[in-house]
Amino acid sequence: MRIEALTVVDDNKNKILDNINLDVQEGSIVAIVGESGSGKTTLANVILGTLPSMLKIESGTIVYKNHYLEDLDNKVYEKLYGSELTAIFQNPSSCLNPIIKIGKQFVETISSNIYVDKTNAISIAKKMLKKTNLHNTEKILDSYPFELSRGMLQRVNIAIMFALNPTLVIADEPTSSLDVLSQKQVLDEMLHLSSESKNTMIIITHSLSVASYIADSIVVLCKGNIVEYGAKNQVLNSPQHGYTQELLSSAMYL
Amino acid sequence: MKKLYILISISIFLILLSIVAPYLAPNDPLEIDFSRILAPPDEIYWLGGDHLGRYIFSRLLHGARATLATAFLMIAGMSILGIIMGAVAGFRGGASDTLIMRIGDMLLAFPEIVFVIVVVGMLGVGIFNTIIALSLIWWVKYSRITRVLVKKELSNNYIHAARMSGASDTRILIRYIMPVLIVQVCLNIGTIIIALAGFSFLGLGVQPPAPEWGNMLSESRIYIQTAPHLMIYPGLAIFLVVVLFNYFGETLRDMLTAK
Ligand SMILES: Nc1ncnc2c1ncn2[C@@H]1O[C@H](COP(=O)(O)OP(=O)(O)OP(=O)(O)O)[C@@H](O)[C@H]1O
Ligand SMILES: [Mg+2]
């Protein structure tokens, strides 16, 4: 996936993203870090085709496989979602329908993407749950979302999304609403699953420690500009830009 | 759950009954027998005779088909039109939304009886033209419900997540919105039957001499004091069917909205 000279503006022509160039290598994990309001979520929305109507793409393009942004309309996106492109969000409990059991939602999602019958879908669901270290699969599939902890729910979400074997996963603050222990578990499962299925992952986070734990390379975003992009060690050990140094030093205090 | 099955069975039974009714009816519903004009019910002629000496029991059985068929036709017409329009407005938003909703407002501004009389005046008197005329205004109600439900669901985070995992608009519509609409439809059948009976009463529905509960009521209204059974039986039949479908709709709603 490649982003070229992307500029996004709001109603008042303020630049929310300014001339973004980003080349994401297939199979790699890229972390996008930056302070609140730096445009991380906006960047994710551009890639996912879910930009709020108040924001407009002023110029630039996204090349995704052989699709260009220009010909990515809703129809094309609808086909991409699930099998090619998928997302994991910050609040795991809001991502599942509260009144339908997890098993049913899991099976429905699988069978709307992959043509399998119900028993096969259930066995896929169980296999995926085991991969995310949730071993009491029967019980989890028979639960409503409110019966599980947030950390477990996020792992369920991850299991659902990875069951579809997507080529590109966008995760917007996937661990920000979790306690420290669940954070590590969730990150571990994401690492494990993505290395197994070799998909590309873009993780958005405001935490440098999350980024350094999971990513191969790090993008630092500041007020809509990419101020630094490079391999993890390079960015962490010898930051070129003042803003990154600031981020790094403030991370020390935590 | 058990209650629902019982109600479904009763409804299906009723529908089947209305289909086979003509074969069950003991007499020809159109046959005029002057000796039985306004005759009170007895053992042979269960529900008595009407103002032309026709057998009310046979007319009720035959009328069930016309009454239910027109009501179902009506509800199918208006709900399909309404759901499609509402879904387009809700999912597409923007200009199509505004256009559909404003057309709806315009249609609702007409008094429905005037609208029906105008359309029937242009197309000719007959139950189908009345159904067409009513569908043309009443779809608005369904389109509004559908649109609001679509908008509400789309703002839910889990719908957003479902879309990101490949759920199409159609699946969202069927999974999350249809259940609510089905309840609406059931609750509406009663209203429709009453409304169509009303239009038959005004002479805009099924045309006499064909039996239909609404026009049976209408034809017998002048005998309300001398021979009340002419009105009581069709009235009772309408009442029971309306109660049945309303109860059905409410049970369904309770079941779907409970967790
Ligand atoms: N729907 C919107 N309409 C108008 N402006 C928006 C909208 N969404 C975001 N913005 C603006 O875009 C800028 C970047 O917001 P964005 O949500 O991308 O930041 P972020 O990096 O994800 O922040 P956070 O870490 O708090 O999630 C902000 O200044 C915000 O005001
Ligand atoms: Mg954000």
Coordinates of C-alpha atoms and ligand atoms in Angstrom, one line a residue:
Chain A
M1 CA 0.0 0.0 0.0
R2 CA 1.3 3.4 -0.9
I3 CA 0.1 6.9 -0.1
E4 CA 1.3 9.7 -2.3
A5 CA 1.2 13.4 -1.6
L6 CA -2.1 13.1 0.4
T7 CA -3.6 16.3 1.7
V8 CA -6.9 16.3 3.7
V9 CA -8.6 19.5 4.6
D10 CA -11.7 20.3 6.7
D11 CA -14.5 22.7 5.9
N12 CA -12.4 25.8 6.7
K13 CA -9.5 24.6 4.5
N14 CA -7.4 23.8 7.5
K15 CA -5.0 21.0 6.6
I16 CA -5.6 18.0 8.8
L17 CA -3.1 15.9 6.9
D18 CA -0.5 17.7 4.9
N19 CA 1.3 16.1 2.0
I20 CA 1.6 12.6 3.4
N21 CA 3.9 10.1 1.6
L22 CA 4.0 6.7 3.0
D23 CA 5.1 3.4 1.5
V24 CA 4.0 0.4 3.5
Q25 CA 5.8 -2.8 2.7
E26 CA 3.7 -5.9 2.3
G27 CA 3.8 -8.1 5.3
S28 CA 5.3 -5.5 7.6
I29 CA 3.9 -3.9 10.8
V30 CA 3.9 -0.2 10.8
A31 CA 3.1 1.9 13.8
I32 CA 1.8 5.5 13.5
V33 CA 2.5 7.5 16.5
G34 CA 1.8 11.1 17.4
E35 CA 0.0 13.2 20.0
S36 CA -3.7 13.7 20.2
G37 CA -5.1 15.6 17.2
S38 CA -2.1 14.9 15.0
G39 CA -4.3 13.3 12.4
K40 CA -3.7 9.6 13.1
T41 CA -7.4 8.5 13.0
T42 CA -8.0 10.7 10.0
L43 CA -5.2 8.8 8.2
A44 CA -6.8 5.5 9.1
N45 CA -10.1 6.8 7.9
V46 CA -8.6 7.7 4.5
I47 CA -7.2 4.3 4.1
L48 CA -10.5 2.6 5.1
G49 CA -12.6 4.9 2.9
T50 CA -14.6 6.1 5.9
L51 CA -13.6 9.8 6.0
P52 CA -16.2 11.8 7.8
S53 CA -18.1 14.0 5.3
M54 CA -16.8 17.2 6.9
L55 CA -13.3 16.3 5.8
K56 CA -12.2 16.3 2.1
I57 CA -9.2 14.8 0.3
E58 CA -7.8 17.8 -1.5
S59 CA -5.0 16.1 -3.4
G60 CA -2.9 13.0 -3.5
T61 CA -3.7 9.4 -4.1
I62 CA -3.6 6.0 -2.4
V63 CA -2.5 3.0 -4.3
Y64 CA -3.7 -0.2 -2.8
K65 CA -2.7 -3.3 -4.7
N66 CA -3.9 -2.5 -8.1
H67 CA -6.7 -0.1 -6.9
Y68 CA -6.2 3.6 -7.1
L69 CA -8.1 5.9 -4.7
E70 CA -9.8 7.5 -7.7
D71 CA -11.7 4.3 -8.5
L72 CA -12.3 3.3 -5.0
D73 CA -16.0 3.9 -4.6
N74 CA -18.3 2.5 -2.0
K75 CA -19.0 -0.6 -4.1
V76 CA -15.3 -1.5 -4.4
Y77 CA -14.8 -0.8 -0.7
E78 CA -17.7 -3.1 0.2
K79 CA -15.9 -5.9 -1.7
L80 CA -12.6 -5.1 0.0
Y81 CA -13.9 -5.0 3.5
G82 CA -13.4 -8.3 5.3
S83 CA -11.3 -10.3 3.0
E84 CA -8.8 -7.6 2.0
L85 CA -9.1 -4.7 4.3
T86 CA -10.3 -4.7 7.9
A87 CA -10.1 -2.7 11.0
I88 CA -9.8 -3.2 14.8
F89 CA -11.0 -0.4 16.9
Q90 CA -10.3 1.2 20.3
N91 CA -13.3 0.2 22.2
P92 CA -13.8 -3.6 22.0
S93 CA -17.2 -3.8 23.6
S94 CA -18.8 -1.3 21.1
C95 CA -17.7 -3.4 18.2
L96 CA -20.0 -6.3 18.9
N97 CA -23.7 -6.2 18.9
P98 CA -24.7 -6.2 22.5
I99 CA -27.8 -8.3 22.1
I100 CA -26.4 -11.1 20.0
K101 CA -24.3 -13.9 21.3
I102 CA -20.7 -13.9 20.3
G103 CA -20.8 -17.2 18.5
K104 CA -23.6 -16.1 16.3
Q105 CA -21.9 -12.9 15.3
F106 CA -18.6 -14.8 14.7
V107 CA -20.3 -17.3 12.5
E108 CA -22.3 -14.7 10.6
T109 CA -19.1 -12.7 9.9
I110 CA -17.3 -15.7 8.7
S111 CA -20.0 -17.1 6.5
S112 CA -20.7 -13.7 4.9
N113 CA -17.1 -13.6 3.7
I114 CA -16.1 -17.2 3.2
Y115 CA -18.5 -19.8 1.8
V116 CA -18.6 -22.4 4.5
D117 CA -21.5 -24.0 6.3
K118 CA -22.3 -23.4 10.0
T119 CA -20.3 -26.3 11.5
N120 CA -17.2 -25.3 9.6
A121 CA -17.7 -21.7 10.6
I122 CA -17.9 -22.8 14.2
S123 CA -14.8 -24.8 14.0
I124 CA -13.0 -21.9 12.3
A125 CA -14.2 -19.7 15.1
K126 CA -12.9 -22.1 17.8
K127 CA -9.6 -22.4 16.1
M128 CA -9.2 -18.7 15.9
L129 CA -10.2 -18.2 19.5
K130 CA -7.6 -20.7 20.6
K131 CA -5.0 -18.9 18.6
T132 CA -5.7 -15.7 20.6
N133 CA -5.3 -17.7 23.7
L134 CA -8.9 -18.0 24.6
H135 CA -9.3 -21.6 25.4
N136 CA -12.7 -21.9 26.9
T137 CA -14.2 -21.6 23.4
E138 CA -17.6 -23.2 23.9
K139 CA -18.3 -20.8 26.8
I140 CA -17.1 -17.7 25.0
L141 CA -19.1 -18.4 21.8
D142 CA -22.2 -18.9 24.0
S143 CA -21.7 -15.6 25.8
Y144 CA -23.1 -12.1 25.2
P145 CA -20.4 -9.4 24.8
F146 CA -21.1 -7.9 28.3
E147 CA -20.1 -11.2 29.9
L148 CA -16.5 -10.9 28.9
S149 CA -13.8 -8.6 30.0
R150 CA -12.6 -5.9 27.7
G151 CA -9.3 -7.6 27.1
M152 CA -11.0 -10.8 26.2
L153 CA -13.4 -9.0 23.9
Q154 CA -10.6 -7.3 22.1
R155 CA -9.0 -10.7 21.5
V156 CA -12.4 -12.0 20.3
N157 CA -12.5 -9.0 17.8
I158 CA -9.0 -9.8 16.7
A159 CA -9.9 -13.5 16.3
I160 CA -13.0 -12.5 14.2
M161 CA -11.0 -10.1 12.0
F162 CA -8.1 -12.5 11.5
A163 CA -10.5 -15.4 10.7
L164 CA -11.2 -13.5 7.4
N165 CA -7.5 -13.6 6.6
P166 CA -7.3 -10.0 5.5
T167 CA -4.3 -8.6 3.6
L168 CA -4.3 -5.3 5.4
V169 CA -5.4 -4.7 9.0
I170 CA -5.8 -1.2 10.3
A171 CA -5.9 -1.1 14.1
D172 CA -6.8 2.3 15.7
E173 CA -5.6 2.4 19.3
P174 CA -6.4 -1.3 19.7
T175 CA -5.0 -1.4 23.2
S176 CA -5.7 2.1 24.6
S177 CA -8.8 1.1 26.5
L178 CA -7.2 -1.9 28.2
D179 CA -5.2 -2.5 31.4
V180 CA -1.5 -3.1 31.0
L181 CA -1.6 -6.9 31.2
S182 CA -4.4 -7.2 28.6
Q183 CA -2.5 -4.7 26.5
K184 CA 0.5 -7.0 26.3
Q185 CA -1.7 -10.1 25.7
V186 CA -3.6 -8.3 22.8
L187 CA -0.3 -7.2 21.3
D188 CA 1.1 -10.6 21.5
E189 CA -1.8 -12.2 19.8
M190 CA -1.7 -9.6 17.1
L191 CA 2.0 -10.2 16.5
H192 CA 1.5 -14.0 16.5
L193 CA -1.5 -13.9 14.1
S194 CA 0.0 -11.4 11.7
S195 CA 3.3 -13.3 11.5
E196 CA 1.4 -16.5 10.8
S197 CA -0.8 -15.1 8.1
K198 CA 1.8 -12.7 6.8
N199 CA -0.6 -9.8 6.4
T200 CA 0.3 -6.1 6.6
M201 CA -0.7 -4.2 9.7
I202 CA -0.9 -0.6 10.5
I203 CA -1.2 0.2 14.1
I204 CA -2.2 3.6 15.3
T205 CA -1.2 4.4 18.8
H206 CA -0.1 7.4 20.9
S207 CA 2.2 5.1 23.0
L208 CA 5.8 4.7 21.9
S209 CA 6.1 1.6 24.0
V210 CA 3.3 -0.1 22.1
A211 CA 4.9 1.0 18.9
S212 CA 8.3 -0.3 19.9
Y213 CA 6.9 -3.6 21.1
I214 CA 5.0 -4.5 18.0
A215 CA 6.1 -2.6 14.9
D216 CA 8.8 -3.1 12.3
S217 CA 8.8 0.5 11.4
I218 CA 7.5 3.7 13.0
V219 CA 5.9 6.8 11.5
V220 CA 5.8 9.9 13.6
L221 CA 3.0 12.2 12.8
C222 CA 2.9 15.8 14.0
K223 CA 0.2 18.3 13.2
G224 CA -0.7 16.4 10.0
N225 CA 2.9 16.0 8.8
I226 CA 5.1 13.0 8.8
V227 CA 8.2 14.2 10.6
E228 CA 9.9 10.8 10.8
Y229 CA 9.6 7.4 9.1
G230 CA 12.0 4.6 9.5
A231 CA 12.9 1.3 10.9
K232 CA 12.0 0.9 14.6
N233 CA 15.5 0.9 16.0
Q234 CA 16.5 3.8 13.9
V235 CA 13.6 6.0 15.0
L236 CA 13.9 5.0 18.6
N237 CA 17.7 5.1 19.0
S238 CA 18.6 8.0 16.7
P239 CA 15.6 10.2 16.2
Q240 CA 16.2 12.9 13.6
H241 CA 13.4 15.3 14.4
G242 CA 13.0 17.4 17.5
Y243 CA 9.4 16.3 17.9
T244 CA 10.3 12.6 18.1
Q245 CA 13.0 13.4 20.6
E246 CA 10.4 15.2 22.7
L247 CA 8.0 12.3 22.4
L248 CA 10.8 9.9 23.5
S249 CA 11.8 12.0 26.4
S250 CA 8.2 12.4 27.6
A251 CA 7.7 8.7 27.3
M252 CA 10.5 8.2 29.8
Y253 CA 8.5 9.7 32.5
L254 CA 5.7 7.2 32.2
Chain B
M1 CA -42.0 -18.4 22.4
K2 CA -44.8 -21.0 22.8
K3 CA -47.3 -18.2 22.6
L4 CA -45.8 -17.0 19.3
Y5 CA -46.1 -20.5 17.8
I6 CA -49.7 -20.7 18.8
L7 CA -50.4 -17.3 17.3
I8 CA -48.5 -18.2 14.1
S9 CA -50.6 -21.4 13.9
I10 CA -53.8 -19.6 14.4
S11 CA -52.9 -17.0 11.7
I12 CA -51.9 -19.7 9.3
F13 CA -55.1 -21.6 10.0
L14 CA -57.0 -18.4 9.4
I15 CA -55.3 -17.8 6.1
L16 CA -55.8 -21.4 5.0
L17 CA -59.4 -21.2 6.1
S18 CA -59.9 -18.1 4.0
I19 CA -58.5 -19.9 1.0
V20 CA -60.7 -23.0 1.3
A21 CA -63.7 -21.1 2.6
P22 CA -65.6 -21.1 -0.7
Y23 CA -65.6 -24.9 -0.6
L24 CA -66.7 -25.0 3.0
A25 CA -69.5 -22.5 2.6
P26 CA -72.9 -24.3 2.8
N27 CA -74.6 -22.1 0.2
D28 CA -73.9 -19.8 -2.7
P29 CA -73.1 -16.4 -1.2
L30 CA -74.8 -14.6 -4.1
E31 CA -78.0 -16.6 -4.1
I32 CA -81.0 -14.6 -3.2
D33 CA -83.8 -16.2 -1.2
F34 CA -86.8 -13.9 -0.6
S35 CA -88.1 -16.1 2.1
R36 CA -85.1 -15.5 4.2
I37 CA -84.8 -11.7 4.0
L38 CA -83.5 -10.4 7.4
A39 CA -84.1 -13.8 8.8
P40 CA -82.7 -14.3 12.3
P41 CA -80.1 -17.0 12.9
D42 CA -81.4 -20.6 13.4
E43 CA -80.0 -24.1 13.3
I44 CA -79.9 -24.5 9.6
Y45 CA -78.9 -20.9 8.6
W46 CA -76.4 -20.3 11.4
L47 CA -76.0 -16.6 11.1
G48 CA -79.3 -15.8 9.4
G49 CA -80.0 -14.0 6.1
D50 CA -79.2 -10.5 5.0
H51 CA -81.4 -7.8 3.4
L52 CA -81.6 -9.8 0.2
G53 CA -82.0 -13.1 1.9
R54 CA -78.4 -14.2 1.2
Y55 CA -76.8 -16.4 3.7
I56 CA -74.6 -14.4 6.0
F57 CA -72.5 -17.4 7.0
S58 CA -71.6 -18.2 3.5
R59 CA -70.9 -14.5 2.7
L60 CA -68.6 -14.3 5.7
L61 CA -66.6 -17.3 4.6
H62 CA -66.3 -16.1 1.1
G63 CA -65.6 -12.5 2.3
A64 CA -62.7 -13.7 4.4
R65 CA -60.6 -14.3 1.3
A66 CA -61.3 -10.9 -0.2
T67 CA -60.8 -9.1 3.1
L68 CA -57.5 -10.8 3.9
A69 CA -56.2 -10.9 0.4
T70 CA -56.7 -7.2 -0.1
A71 CA -55.2 -6.4 3.3
F72 CA -52.1 -8.5 2.5
L73 CA -51.8 -7.0 -0.9
M74 CA -52.1 -3.6 0.5
I75 CA -49.5 -4.1 3.2
A76 CA -47.1 -5.8 0.8
G77 CA -47.4 -2.9 -1.7
M78 CA -46.9 -0.2 0.8
S79 CA -44.2 -1.9 2.9
I80 CA -42.1 -3.0 0.0
L81 CA -42.2 0.5 -1.6
G82 CA -41.6 2.1 1.8
I83 CA -38.7 -0.1 2.8
I84 CA -36.9 0.4 -0.5
M85 CA -37.4 4.2 -0.4
G86 CA -36.4 4.4 3.3
A87 CA -33.4 2.2 2.8
V88 CA -32.2 4.3 -0.1
A89 CA -32.7 7.4 1.8
G90 CA -31.0 6.0 4.9
F91 CA -28.0 4.4 3.3
R92 CA -27.3 6.9 0.6
G93 CA -28.2 10.1 2.5
G94 CA -27.5 13.4 0.8
A95 CA -29.7 14.4 -2.1
S96 CA -31.6 11.1 -2.5
D97 CA -32.5 11.4 1.2
T98 CA -33.8 14.9 0.9
L99 CA -35.7 14.1 -2.3
I100 CA -37.5 11.0 -0.9
M101 CA -38.4 12.7 2.3
R102 CA -39.7 15.8 0.7
I103 CA -41.9 13.7 -1.7
G104 CA -43.1 11.9 1.4
D105 CA -44.0 15.2 3.1
M106 CA -45.9 16.3 0.1
L107 CA -47.9 13.1 -0.1
L108 CA -48.7 13.2 3.6
A109 CA -50.1 16.7 3.2
F110 CA -53.0 15.3 1.1
P111 CA -56.0 14.1 3.1
E112 CA -55.9 10.4 2.3
I113 CA -59.6 10.1 1.4
V114 CA -59.4 13.0 -1.0
F115 CA -56.3 11.4 -2.5
V116 CA -58.0 8.0 -2.9
I117 CA -61.1 9.6 -4.5
V118 CA -58.9 11.5 -6.9
V119 CA -56.9 8.5 -7.9
V120 CA -60.0 6.2 -8.1
G121 CA -61.7 8.9 -10.1
M122 CA -58.9 8.8 -12.6
L123 CA -58.4 5.0 -12.7
G124 CA -61.9 3.9 -12.1
V125 CA -63.7 2.4 -9.1
G126 CA -62.4 -0.9 -7.8
I127 CA -60.5 -2.4 -5.0
F128 CA -57.2 -2.6 -6.9
N129 CA -57.2 1.1 -7.7
T130 CA -58.0 1.9 -4.1
I131 CA -55.1 -0.3 -3.0
I132 CA -52.8 1.5 -5.5
A133 CA -53.9 4.9 -4.3
L134 CA -53.4 4.0 -0.6
S135 CA -50.0 2.4 -1.3
L136 CA -49.0 5.6 -3.0
I137 CA -49.4 7.6 0.2
W138 CA -48.9 5.1 3.0
W139 CA -45.5 3.9 1.9
V140 CA -44.3 7.1 3.4
K141 CA -44.8 5.8 6.9
Y142 CA -42.7 2.7 6.3
S143 CA -40.0 4.7 4.5
R144 CA -39.7 7.0 7.5
I145 CA -39.4 4.1 10.0
T146 CA -36.9 2.4 7.8
R147 CA -34.8 5.5 7.2
V148 CA -34.7 6.3 10.9
L149 CA -33.7 2.7 11.8
V150 CA -31.0 2.7 9.1
K151 CA -29.6 6.0 10.3
K152 CA -29.6 4.8 13.9
E153 CA -28.0 1.5 13.1
L154 CA -25.4 3.1 10.9
S155 CA -24.3 5.3 13.8
N156 CA -23.7 2.3 16.0
N157 CA -20.1 1.3 16.3
Y158 CA -20.8 -2.3 15.9
I159 CA -22.4 -1.7 12.6
H160 CA -19.3 0.2 11.5
A161 CA -17.2 -2.8 12.7
A162 CA -19.6 -5.2 10.9
R163 CA -19.1 -3.3 7.7
M164 CA -15.4 -3.4 8.1
S165 CA -15.6 -7.1 8.4
G166 CA -17.5 -7.3 5.1
A167 CA -21.2 -7.0 6.0
S168 CA -23.0 -5.5 3.1
D169 CA -25.9 -3.0 3.3
T170 CA -28.4 -5.7 2.4
R171 CA -27.1 -7.9 5.3
I172 CA -27.4 -5.0 7.7
L173 CA -30.9 -4.3 6.5
I174 CA -32.0 -7.9 6.9
R175 CA -30.1 -8.5 10.2
Y176 CA -30.9 -5.4 12.1
I177 CA -33.8 -3.6 10.5
M178 CA -36.1 -6.3 9.1
P179 CA -37.1 -7.7 12.5
V180 CA -38.4 -4.3 13.6
L181 CA -40.2 -3.8 10.3
I182 CA -41.9 -7.2 10.5
V183 CA -43.3 -6.2 13.8
Q184 CA -44.6 -3.0 12.3
V185 CA -46.2 -4.9 9.5
C186 CA -48.0 -7.2 11.8
L187 CA -49.2 -4.4 14.0
N188 CA -50.4 -2.7 10.8
I189 CA -52.4 -5.5 9.3
G190 CA -55.2 -4.7 11.7
T191 CA -55.2 -1.0 10.8
I192 CA -55.2 -1.9 7.2
I193 CA -58.2 -4.3 7.5
I194 CA -60.1 -1.6 9.3
A195 CA -59.1 1.1 6.8
L196 CA -60.0 -1.1 3.8
A197 CA -63.3 -2.0 5.5
G198 CA -63.9 1.7 5.8
F199 CA -63.2 2.3 2.1
S200 CA -65.5 -0.6 1.2
F201 CA -68.1 1.1 3.5
L202 CA -67.7 4.2 1.4
G203 CA -68.1 2.2 -1.8
L204 CA -64.4 2.5 -2.8
G205 CA -63.4 -1.1 -1.9
V206 CA -64.6 -4.5 -3.1
Q207 CA -67.7 -3.9 -5.2
P208 CA -71.0 -5.5 -4.3
P209 CA -72.5 -8.0 -4.8
A210 CA -69.1 -9.7 -4.1
P211 CA -68.9 -10.3 -0.4
E212 CA -66.3 -8.6 1.7
W213 CA -66.6 -7.8 5.4
G214 CA -66.3 -4.1 4.9
N215 CA -69.0 -3.9 2.3
M216 CA -71.2 -6.3 4.2
L217 CA -71.1 -3.8 7.0
S218 CA -71.8 -1.0 4.6
E219 CA -74.7 -2.7 2.9
S220 CA -76.4 -3.5 6.2
R221 CA -76.1 -0.2 8.0
I222 CA -79.6 0.8 7.4
Y223 CA -80.9 -2.3 9.1
I224 CA -78.9 -1.7 12.3
Q225 CA -82.1 -1.3 14.3
T226 CA -84.4 -3.9 12.8
A227 CA -81.8 -6.6 12.1
P228 CA -78.6 -5.9 14.0
H229 CA -77.2 -9.4 13.2
L230 CA -76.5 -8.2 9.7
M231 CA -73.8 -5.9 11.1
I232 CA -72.7 -7.8 14.2
Y233 CA -71.2 -10.8 12.4
P234 CA -69.0 -9.1 9.9
G235 CA -68.1 -6.6 12.6
L236 CA -67.1 -9.4 14.9
A237 CA -65.1 -11.1 12.2
I238 CA -63.1 -7.9 11.5
F239 CA -62.7 -7.3 15.2
L240 CA -61.3 -10.8 15.8
V241 CA -58.8 -10.7 13.0
V242 CA -57.6 -7.3 14.0
V243 CA -57.1 -8.4 17.6
L244 CA -55.3 -11.5 16.4
F245 CA -52.8 -9.7 14.2
N246 CA -52.2 -6.9 16.8
Y247 CA -51.6 -9.5 19.5
F248 CA -49.3 -11.3 17.1
G249 CA -47.4 -8.2 16.3
E250 CA -47.0 -7.3 20.0
T251 CA -45.9 -10.7 21.0
L252 CA -43.3 -10.6 18.2
R253 CA -42.2 -7.2 19.4
D254 CA -41.8 -8.3 23.0
M255 CA -39.8 -11.2 21.9
L256 CA -37.5 -9.3 19.7
T257 CA -36.9 -6.4 22.0
A258 CA -36.4 -8.6 25.0
K259 CA -32.8 -9.6 25.2
Ligands
LIG1 N1 -15.2 14.8 11.7 C1 -14.3 15.8 11.7 N2 -14.7 17.1 11.4 C2 -13.9 18.1 11.5 N3 -12.6 18.0 11.9 C3 -12.2 16.8 12.3 C4 -13.0 15.6 12.2 N4 -12.3 14.6 12.7 C5 -11.1 15.1 13.0 N5 -11.0 16.4 12.8 C6 -9.8 17.2 13.0 O1 -8.7 16.5 12.5 C7 -7.6 16.7 13.4 C8 -7.0 15.3 13.6 O2 -7.9 14.5 14.3 P1 -7.6 12.9 14.5 O3 -8.9 12.3 15.1 O4 -7.2 12.4 13.2 O5 -6.5 12.9 15.5 P2 -5.8 11.7 16.2 O6 -4.4 11.8 16.0 O7 -6.5 10.4 15.9 O8 -6.1 12.1 17.8 P3 -6.3 11.1 19.0 O9 -5.0 10.6 19.4 O10 -7.0 12.0 20.0 O11 -7.3 10.0 18.5 C9 -8.1 17.3 14.7 O12 -7.6 18.6 14.7 C10 -9.6 17.3 14.5 O13 -10.1 18.6 15.0
MG2 MG -7.7 8.9 17.1

